[in-house]
PDB file of N, CA and C in Angstrom:
ATOM      1  N   MET X 104      19.238   2.155  23.697  1.00 94.00           N
ATOM      2  CA  MET X 104      18.517   2.200  22.436  1.00 94.00           C
ATOM      3  C   MET X 104      17.658   3.466  22.415  1.00 94.00           C
ATOM      4  N   PRO X 105      17.539   4.126  21.270  1.00 97.00           N
ATOM      5  CA  PRO X 105      16.773   5.366  21.185  1.00 97.00           C
ATOM      6  C   PRO X 105      15.294   5.182  21.513  1.00 97.00           C
ATOM      7  N   LYS X 106      14.717   6.234  22.063  1.00 98.00           N
ATOM      8  CA  LYS X 106      13.287   6.287  22.350  1.00 98.00           C
ATOM      9  C   LYS X 106      12.686   7.335  21.423  1.00 98.00           C
ATOM     10  N   TYR X 107      11.482   7.072  20.920  1.00 98.00           N
ATOM     11  CA  TYR X 107      10.820   7.967  19.976  1.00 98.00           C
ATOM     12  C   TYR X 107       9.402   8.279  20.427  1.00 98.00           C
ATOM     13  N   VAL X 108       8.946   9.482  20.067  1.00 98.00           N
ATOM     14  CA  VAL X 108       7.546   9.854  20.219  1.00 98.00           C
ATOM     15  C   VAL X 108       6.985   9.960  18.811  1.00 98.00           C
ATOM     16  N   ILE X 109       5.898   9.229  18.571  1.00 98.00           N
ATOM     17  CA  ILE X 109       5.267   9.210  17.252  1.00 98.00           C
ATOM     18  C   ILE X 109       3.916   9.902  17.362  1.00 98.00           C
ATOM     19  N   GLU X 110       3.689  10.870  16.483  1.00 98.00           N
ATOM     20  CA  GLU X 110       2.403  11.561  16.419  1.00 98.00           C
ATOM     21  C   GLU X 110       1.597  10.941  15.282  1.00 98.00           C
ATOM     22  N   ARG X 111       0.435  10.427  15.619  1.00 98.00           N
ATOM     23  CA  ARG X 111      -0.445   9.818  14.615  1.00 98.00           C
ATOM     24  C   ARG X 111      -1.724  10.652  14.520  1.00 98.00           C
ATOM     25  N   GLU X 112      -1.950  11.257  13.368  1.00 97.00           N
ATOM     26  CA  GLU X 112      -3.162  12.046  13.157  1.00 97.00           C
ATOM     27  C   GLU X 112      -4.298  11.101  12.790  1.00 97.00           C
ATOM     28  N   ILE X 113      -5.251  10.979  13.711  1.00 96.00           N
ATOM     29  CA  ILE X 113      -6.400  10.098  13.524  1.00 96.00           C
ATOM     30  C   ILE X 113      -7.644  10.887  13.933  1.00 96.00           C
ATOM     31  N   PRO X 114      -8.340  11.492  12.956  1.00 96.00           N
ATOM     32  CA  PRO X 114      -9.522  12.286  13.291  1.00 96.00           C
ATOM     33  C   PRO X 114     -10.505  11.482  14.151  1.00 96.00           C
ATOM     34  N   GLY X 115     -10.936  12.099  15.233  1.00 97.00           N
ATOM     35  CA  GLY X 115     -11.895  11.446  16.122  1.00 97.00           C
ATOM     36  C   GLY X 115     -11.282  10.407  17.046  1.00 97.00           C
ATOM     37  N   ALA X 116      -9.963  10.384  17.170  1.00 97.00           N
ATOM     38  CA  ALA X 116      -9.302   9.368  18.004  1.00 97.00           C
ATOM     39  C   ALA X 116      -9.858   9.347  19.423  1.00 97.00           C
ATOM     40  N   GLY X 117     -10.178  10.511  19.953  1.00 97.00           N
ATOM     41  CA  GLY X 117     -10.697  10.588  21.311  1.00 97.00           C
ATOM     42  C   GLY X 117     -12.058   9.959  21.481  1.00 97.00           C
ATOM     43  N   ASN X 118     -12.744   9.699  20.371  1.00 98.00           N
ATOM     44  CA  ASN X 118     -14.065   9.080  20.423  1.00 98.00           C
ATOM     45  C   ASN X 118     -14.032   7.582  20.152  1.00 98.00           C
ATOM     46  N   LEU X 119     -12.838   7.024  19.937  1.00 97.00           N
ATOM     47  CA  LEU X 119     -12.739   5.588  19.693  1.00 97.00           C
ATOM     48  C   LEU X 119     -13.184   4.823  20.938  1.00 97.00           C
ATOM     49  N   THR X 120     -13.905   3.749  20.731  1.00 97.00           N
ATOM     50  CA  THR X 120     -14.379   2.944  21.853  1.00 97.00           C
ATOM     51  C   THR X 120     -13.239   2.073  22.390  1.00 97.00           C
ATOM     52  N   GLN X 121     -13.432   1.529  23.558  1.00 96.00           N
ATOM     53  CA  GLN X 121     -12.433   0.624  24.125  1.00 96.00           C
ATOM     54  C   GLN X 121     -12.217  -0.580  23.205  1.00 96.00           C
ATOM     55  N   GLU X 122     -13.282  -1.036  22.574  1.00 97.00           N
ATOM     56  CA  GLU X 122     -13.160  -2.171  21.654  1.00 97.00           C
ATOM     57  C   GLU X 122     -12.336  -1.795  20.424  1.00 97.00           C
ATOM     58  N   GLN X 123     -12.526  -0.590  19.901  1.00 96.00           N
ATOM     59  CA  GLN X 123     -11.742  -0.125  18.761  1.00 96.00           C
ATOM     60  C   GLN X 123     -10.270   0.047  19.154  1.00 96.00           C
ATOM     61  N   LEU X 124     -10.025   0.610  20.335  1.00 96.00           N
ATOM     62  CA  LEU X 124      -8.650   0.769  20.811  1.00 96.00           C
ATOM     63  C   LEU X 124      -7.994  -0.593  21.024  1.00 96.00           C
ATOM     64  N   LYS X 125      -8.767  -1.545  21.487  1.00 97.00           N
ATOM     65  CA  LYS X 125      -8.249  -2.908  21.658  1.00 97.00           C
ATOM     66  C   LYS X 125      -7.836  -3.482  20.304  1.00 97.00           C
ATOM     67  N   GLY X 126      -8.662  -3.275  19.287  1.00 96.00           N
ATOM     68  CA  GLY X 126      -8.349  -3.767  17.950  1.00 96.00           C
ATOM     69  C   GLY X 126      -7.085  -3.142  17.387  1.00 96.00           C
ATOM     70  N   ILE X 127      -6.951  -1.825  17.569  1.00 95.00           N
ATOM     71  CA  ILE X 127      -5.746  -1.125  17.112  1.00 95.00           C
ATOM     72  C   ILE X 127      -4.522  -1.673  17.842  1.00 95.00           C
ATOM     73  N   SER X 128      -4.661  -1.875  19.141  1.00 97.00           N
ATOM     74  CA  SER X 128      -3.557  -2.410  19.946  1.00 97.00           C
ATOM     75  C   SER X 128      -3.169  -3.815  19.500  1.00 97.00           C
ATOM     76  N   GLN X 129      -4.156  -4.629  19.205  1.00 97.00           N
ATOM     77  CA  GLN X 129      -3.882  -5.991  18.744  1.00 97.00           C
ATOM     78  C   GLN X 129      -3.159  -5.978  17.403  1.00 97.00           C
ATOM     79  N   THR X 130      -3.585  -5.094  16.504  1.00 97.00           N
ATOM     80  CA  THR X 130      -2.909  -4.967  15.212  1.00 97.00           C
ATOM     81  C   THR X 130      -1.456  -4.561  15.420  1.00 97.00           C
ATOM     82  N   SER X 131      -1.243  -3.550  16.257  1.00 97.00           N
ATOM     83  CA  SER X 131       0.107  -3.076  16.529  1.00 97.00           C
ATOM     84  C   SER X 131       0.975  -4.186  17.114  1.00 97.00           C
ATOM     85  N   CYS X 132       0.456  -4.899  18.094  1.00 97.00           N
ATOM     86  CA  CYS X 132       1.226  -5.976  18.731  1.00 97.00           C
ATOM     87  C   CYS X 132       1.539  -7.103  17.748  1.00 97.00           C
ATOM     88  N   GLY X 133       0.615  -7.380  16.838  1.00 97.00           N
ATOM     89  CA  GLY X 133       0.861  -8.398  15.822  1.00 97.00           C
ATOM     90  C   GLY X 133       2.018  -8.025  14.907  1.00 97.00           C
ATOM     91  N   VAL X 134       2.047  -6.766  14.495  1.00 97.00           N
ATOM     92  CA  VAL X 134       3.142  -6.291  13.643  1.00 97.00           C
ATOM     93  C   VAL X 134       4.453  -6.300  14.423  1.00 97.00           C
ATOM     94  N   LEU X 135       4.415  -5.834  15.671  1.00 97.00           N
ATOM     95  CA  LEU X 135       5.625  -5.835  16.499  1.00 97.00           C
ATOM     96  C   LEU X 135       6.193  -7.244  16.633  1.00 97.00           C
ATOM     97  N   SER X 136       5.328  -8.211  16.782  1.00 97.00           N
ATOM     98  CA  SER X 136       5.762  -9.605  16.906  1.00 97.00           C
ATOM     99  C   SER X 136       6.506 -10.056  15.654  1.00 97.00           C
ATOM    100  N   LYS X 137       6.017  -9.631  14.488  1.00 96.00           N
ATOM    101  CA  LYS X 137       6.670  -9.986  13.223  1.00 96.00           C
ATOM    102  C   LYS X 137       8.010  -9.276  13.046  1.00 96.00           C
ATOM    103  N   LEU X 138       8.091  -8.036  13.555  1.00 97.00           N
ATOM    104  CA  LEU X 138       9.309  -7.237  13.361  1.00 97.00           C
ATOM    105  C   LEU X 138      10.440  -7.647  14.297  1.00 97.00           C
ATOM    106  N   GLY X 139      10.126  -8.331  15.357  1.00 93.00           N
ATOM    107  CA  GLY X 139      11.176  -8.808  16.252  1.00 93.00           C
ATOM    108  C   GLY X 139      11.349  -7.960  17.500  1.00 93.00           C
ATOM    109  N   SER X 140      12.314  -8.330  18.302  1.00 94.00           N
ATOM    110  CA  SER X 140      12.481  -7.726  19.627  1.00 94.00           C
ATOM    111  C   SER X 140      13.207  -6.386  19.633  1.00 94.00           C
ATOM    112  N   GLU X 141      13.667  -5.907  18.499  1.00 96.00           N
ATOM    113  CA  GLU X 141      14.380  -4.623  18.484  1.00 96.00           C
ATOM    114  C   GLU X 141      13.460  -3.426  18.676  1.00 96.00           C
ATOM    115  N   ILE X 142      12.167  -3.587  18.394  1.00 97.00           N
ATOM    116  CA  ILE X 142      11.222  -2.487  18.519  1.00 97.00           C
ATOM    117  C   ILE X 142      10.233  -2.827  19.628  1.00 97.00           C
ATOM    118  N   GLN X 143       9.965  -1.818  20.480  1.00 97.00           N
ATOM    119  CA  GLN X 143       9.090  -2.032  21.625  1.00 97.00           C
ATOM    120  C   GLN X 143       8.140  -0.857  21.766  1.00 97.00           C
ATOM    121  N   TRP X 144       6.865  -1.149  21.952  1.00 98.00           N
ATOM    122  CA  TRP X 144       5.856  -0.134  22.222  1.00 98.00           C
ATOM    123  C   TRP X 144       5.803   0.064  23.726  1.00 98.00           C
ATOM    124  N   VAL X 145       5.984   1.295  24.184  1.00 97.00           N
ATOM    125  CA  VAL X 145       5.990   1.586  25.612  1.00 97.00           C
ATOM    126  C   VAL X 145       4.595   1.967  26.085  1.00 97.00           C
ATOM    127  N   GLU X 146       3.998   2.996  25.459  1.00 97.00           N
ATOM    128  CA  GLU X 146       2.651   3.432  25.808  1.00 97.00           C
ATOM    129  C   GLU X 146       2.178   4.443  24.782  1.00 97.00           C
ATOM    130  N   SER X 147       0.879   4.742  24.833  1.00 98.00           N
ATOM    131  CA  SER X 147       0.303   5.732  23.928  1.00 98.00           C
ATOM    132  C   SER X 147      -0.686   6.610  24.687  1.00 98.00           C
ATOM    133  N   PHE X 148      -0.840   7.838  24.172  1.00 98.00           N
ATOM    134  CA  PHE X 148      -1.755   8.803  24.756  1.00 98.00           C
ATOM    135  C   PHE X 148      -2.753   9.209  23.671  1.00 98.00           C
ATOM    136  N   VAL X 149      -4.034   9.030  23.942  1.00 98.00           N
ATOM    137  CA  VAL X 149      -5.085   9.343  22.982  1.00 98.00           C
ATOM    138  C   VAL X 149      -5.650  10.724  23.306  1.00 98.00           C
ATOM    139  N   THR X 150      -5.654  11.611  22.302  1.00 98.00           N
ATOM    140  CA  THR X 150      -6.242  12.940  22.452  1.00 98.00           C
ATOM    141  C   THR X 150      -7.398  13.057  21.467  1.00 98.00           C
ATOM    142  N   GLY X 151      -7.913  14.242  21.290  1.00 97.00           N
ATOM    143  CA  GLY X 151      -9.071  14.433  20.420  1.00 97.00           C
ATOM    144  C   GLY X 151      -8.902  13.870  19.025  1.00 97.00           C
ATOM    145  N   ASP X 152      -7.855  14.286  18.325  1.00 98.00           N
ATOM    146  CA  ASP X 152      -7.650  13.875  16.937  1.00 98.00           C
ATOM    147  C   ASP X 152      -6.272  13.278  16.680  1.00 98.00           C
ATOM    148  N   LYS X 153      -5.573  12.898  17.750  1.00 98.00           N
ATOM    149  CA  LYS X 153      -4.238  12.333  17.581  1.00 98.00           C
ATOM    150  C   LYS X 153      -3.974  11.270  18.637  1.00 98.00           C
ATOM    151  N   ILE X 154      -3.055  10.395  18.305  1.00 98.00           N
ATOM    152  CA  ILE X 154      -2.531   9.441  19.269  1.00 98.00           C
ATOM    153  C   ILE X 154      -1.017   9.633  19.278  1.00 98.00           C
ATOM    154  N   TYR X 155      -0.463   9.831  20.464  1.00 98.00           N
ATOM    155  CA  TYR X 155       0.976  10.001  20.647  1.00 98.00           C
ATOM    156  C   TYR X 155       1.518   8.711  21.248  1.00 98.00           C
ATOM    157  N   CYS X 156       2.439   8.084  20.553  1.00 98.00           N
ATOM    158  CA  CYS X 156       2.972   6.794  20.975  1.00 98.00           C
ATOM    159  C   CYS X 156       4.447   6.924  21.341  1.00 98.00           C
ATOM    160  N   VAL X 157       4.846   6.179  22.343  1.00 98.00           N
ATOM    161  CA  VAL X 157       6.250   6.139  22.747  1.00 98.00           C
ATOM    162  C   VAL X 157       6.781   4.749  22.400  1.00 98.00           C
ATOM    163  N   TYR X 158       7.864   4.726  21.634  1.00 98.00           N
ATOM    164  CA  TYR X 158       8.475   3.471  21.190  1.00 98.00           C
ATOM    165  C   TYR X 158       9.967   3.498  21.465  1.00 98.00           C
ATOM    166  N   ILE X 159      10.520   2.335  21.653  1.00 98.00           N
ATOM    167  CA  ILE X 159      11.969   2.158  21.713  1.00 98.00           C
ATOM    168  C   ILE X 159      12.335   1.352  20.475  1.00 98.00           C
ATOM    169  N   ALA X 160      13.285   1.864  19.707  1.00 98.00           N
ATOM    170  CA  ALA X 160      13.685   1.204  18.462  1.00 98.00           C
ATOM    171  C   ALA X 160      15.090   1.657  18.087  1.00 98.00           C
ATOM    172  N   PRO X 161      15.787   0.851  17.297  1.00 98.00           N
ATOM    173  CA  PRO X 161      17.143   1.226  16.908  1.00 98.00           C
ATOM    174  C   PRO X 161      17.195   2.391  15.923  1.00 98.00           C
ATOM    175  N   ASN X 162      16.091   2.603  15.183  1.00 97.00           N
ATOM    176  CA  ASN X 162      16.089   3.670  14.182  1.00 97.00           C
ATOM    177  C   ASN X 162      14.670   4.026  13.765  1.00 97.00           C
ATOM    178  N   GLU X 163      14.543   5.162  13.118  1.00 97.00           N
ATOM    179  CA  GLU X 163      13.258   5.676  12.656  1.00 97.00           C
ATOM    180  C   GLU X 163      12.652   4.793  11.555  1.00 97.00           C
ATOM    181  N   GLU X 164      13.500   4.175  10.750  1.00 97.00           N
ATOM    182  CA  GLU X 164      13.021   3.347   9.648  1.00 97.00           C
ATOM    183  C   GLU X 164      12.175   2.178  10.146  1.00 97.00           C
ATOM    184  N   LEU X 165      12.561   1.584  11.272  1.00 97.00           N
ATOM    185  CA  LEU X 165      11.802   0.462  11.817  1.00 97.00           C
ATOM    186  C   LEU X 165      10.433   0.932  12.317  1.00 97.00           C
ATOM    187  N   ILE X 166      10.362   2.128  12.842  1.00 97.00           N
ATOM    188  CA  ILE X 166       9.082   2.692  13.271  1.00 97.00           C
ATOM    189  C   ILE X 166       8.187   2.937  12.057  1.00 97.00           C
ATOM    190  N   LYS X 167       8.765   3.444  10.979  1.00 97.00           N
ATOM    191  CA  LYS X 167       7.994   3.660   9.747  1.00 97.00           C
ATOM    192  C   LYS X 167       7.482   2.335   9.187  1.00 97.00           C
ATOM    193  N   GLU X 168       8.297   1.301   9.261  1.00 97.00           N
ATOM    194  CA  GLU X 168       7.880  -0.018   8.775  1.00 97.00           C
ATOM    195  C   GLU X 168       6.731  -0.564   9.620  1.00 97.00           C
ATOM    196  N   HIS X 169       6.797  -0.354  10.918  1.00 98.00           N
ATOM    197  CA  HIS X 169       5.709  -0.778  11.807  1.00 98.00           C
ATOM    198  C   HIS X 169       4.408  -0.090  11.410  1.00 98.00           C
ATOM    199  N   ALA X 170       4.459   1.220  11.176  1.00 97.00           N
ATOM    200  CA  ALA X 170       3.272   1.969  10.774  1.00 97.00           C
ATOM    201  C   ALA X 170       2.737   1.484   9.436  1.00 97.00           C
ATOM    202  N   LYS X 171       3.631   1.248   8.497  1.00 97.00           N
ATOM    203  CA  LYS X 171       3.229   0.777   7.163  1.00 97.00           C
ATOM    204  C   LYS X 171       2.524  -0.573   7.255  1.00 97.00           C
ATOM    205  N   GLN X 172       3.134  -1.515   7.954  1.00 97.00           N
ATOM    206  CA  GLN X 172       2.538  -2.847   8.068  1.00 97.00           C
ATOM    207  C   GLN X 172       1.240  -2.834   8.874  1.00 97.00           C
ATOM    208  N   GLY X 173       1.153  -1.922   9.841  1.00 96.00           N
ATOM    209  CA  GLY X 173      -0.049  -1.845  10.671  1.00 96.00           C
ATOM    210  C   GLY X 173      -1.182  -1.070  10.035  1.00 96.00           C
ATOM    211  N   GLY X 174      -0.857  -0.273   9.021  1.00 96.00           N
ATOM    212  CA  GLY X 174      -1.887   0.500   8.342  1.00 96.00           C
ATOM    213  C   GLY X 174      -2.319   1.740   9.104  1.00 96.00           C
ATOM    214  N   PHE X 175      -1.445   2.262   9.953  1.00 93.00           N
ATOM    215  CA  PHE X 175      -1.772   3.495  10.649  1.00 93.00           C
ATOM    216  C   PHE X 175      -0.698   4.538  10.389  1.00 93.00           C
ATOM    217  N   PRO X 176      -1.067   5.829  10.524  1.00 97.00           N
ATOM    218  CA  PRO X 176      -0.125   6.898  10.174  1.00 97.00           C
ATOM    219  C   PRO X 176       0.991   7.066  11.202  1.00 97.00           C
ATOM    220  N   ALA X 177       2.086   7.620  10.733  1.00 97.00           N
ATOM    221  CA  ALA X 177       3.176   8.078  11.599  1.00 97.00           C
ATOM    222  C   ALA X 177       3.541   9.455  11.050  1.00 97.00           C
ATOM    223  N   ASN X 178       2.699  10.449  11.362  1.00 98.00           N
ATOM    224  CA  ASN X 178       2.830  11.773  10.770  1.00 98.00           C
ATOM    225  C   ASN X 178       4.086  12.509  11.204  1.00 98.00           C
ATOM    226  N   ASN X 179       4.516  12.265  12.425  1.00 98.00           N
ATOM    227  CA  ASN X 179       5.740  12.896  12.911  1.00 98.00           C
ATOM    228  C   ASN X 179       6.434  11.918  13.853  1.00 98.00           C
ATOM    229  N   ILE X 180       7.716  11.728  13.630  1.00 98.00           N
ATOM    230  CA  ILE X 180       8.522  10.845  14.483  1.00 98.00           C
ATOM    231  C   ILE X 180       9.663  11.689  15.031  1.00 98.00           C
ATOM    232  N   ALA X 181       9.750  11.771  16.353  1.00 98.00           N
ATOM    233  CA  ALA X 181      10.791  12.571  16.990  1.00 98.00           C
ATOM    234  C   ALA X 181      11.567  11.711  17.970  1.00 98.00           C
ATOM    235  N   GLU X 182      12.892  11.739  17.838  1.00 98.00           N
ATOM    236  CA  GLU X 182      13.726  11.011  18.782  1.00 98.00           C
ATOM    237  C   GLU X 182      13.814  11.799  20.084  1.00 98.00           C
ATOM    238  N   VAL X 183      13.604  11.113  21.196  1.00 98.00           N
ATOM    239  CA  VAL X 183      13.707  11.741  22.510  1.00 98.00           C
ATOM    240  C   VAL X 183      15.189  11.953  22.815  1.00 98.00           C
ATOM    241  N   LYS X 184      15.554  13.184  23.110  1.00 98.00           N
ATOM    242  CA  LYS X 184      16.950  13.522  23.401  1.00 98.00           C
ATOM    243  C   LYS X 184      17.225  13.567  24.899  1.00 98.00           C
ATOM    244  N   ASN X 185      16.179  13.829  25.694  1.00 97.00           N
ATOM    245  CA  ASN X 185      16.333  13.893  27.134  1.00 97.00           C
ATOM    246  C   ASN X 185      14.961  13.784  27.760  1.00 97.00           C
ATOM    247  N   ILE X 186      14.901  13.486  29.026  1.00 95.00           N
ATOM    248  CA  ILE X 186      13.643  13.388  29.754  1.00 95.00           C
ATOM    249  C   ILE X 186      13.759  14.252  30.998  1.00 95.00           C
ATOM    250  N   ILE X 187      12.727  15.061  31.225  1.00 96.00           N
ATOM    251  CA  ILE X 187      12.676  15.849  32.446  1.00 96.00           C
ATOM    252  C   ILE X 187      11.363  15.550  33.164  1.00 96.00           C
ATOM    253  N   ASN X 188      11.354  15.782  34.466  1.00 95.00           N
ATOM    254  CA  ASN X 188      10.171  15.603  35.290  1.00 95.00           C
ATOM    255  C   ASN X 188      10.371  16.426  36.553  1.00 95.00           C
ATOM    256  N   PRO X 189       9.455  16.395  37.512  1.00 95.00           N
ATOM    257  CA  PRO X 189       9.610  17.209  38.708  1.00 95.00           C
ATOM    258  C   PRO X 189      10.928  16.970  39.461  1.00 95.00           C
ATOM    259  N   VAL X 190      11.471  15.775  39.392  1.00 94.00           N
ATOM    260  CA  VAL X 190      12.728  15.470  40.061  1.00 94.00           C
ATOM    261  C   VAL X 190      13.883  16.270  39.450  1.00 94.00           C
ATOM    262  N   THR X 191      13.766  16.617  38.166  1.00 94.00           N
ATOM    263  CA  THR X 191      14.801  17.406  37.491  1.00 94.00           C
ATOM    264  C   THR X 191      15.005  18.745  38.198  1.00 94.00           C
ATOM    265  N   ALA X 192      13.972  19.267  38.805  1.00 93.00           N
ATOM    266  CA  ALA X 192      14.046  20.578  39.468  1.00 93.00           C
ATOM    267  C   ALA X 192      14.794  20.532  40.792  1.00 93.00           C
ATOM    268  N   GLU X 193      15.032  19.368  41.307  1.00 94.00           N
ATOM    269  CA  GLU X 193      15.691  19.252  42.618  1.00 94.00           C
ATOM    270  C   GLU X 193      17.173  19.490  42.547  1.00 94.00           C
TER     271      GLU X 193
END
């Protein structure tokens, strides 16, 4: 199943408290539960003004629906075509 990286522009994201991040996570998990097992949240990275999320889903449309129902942006959705890491250099 395809893997996607979602860029969410959220001004001040890096200043969100643990409680706020917990709330966002709970909202996301609630929507995922409604959408079914085809979409899976892997992890997210919080930076100054953006959150980068990694999802597994059958298509981009399901990711857009998750964002719509959750009330958070999905400013850029990119399908992962390959993965590299230090082992790739061996």
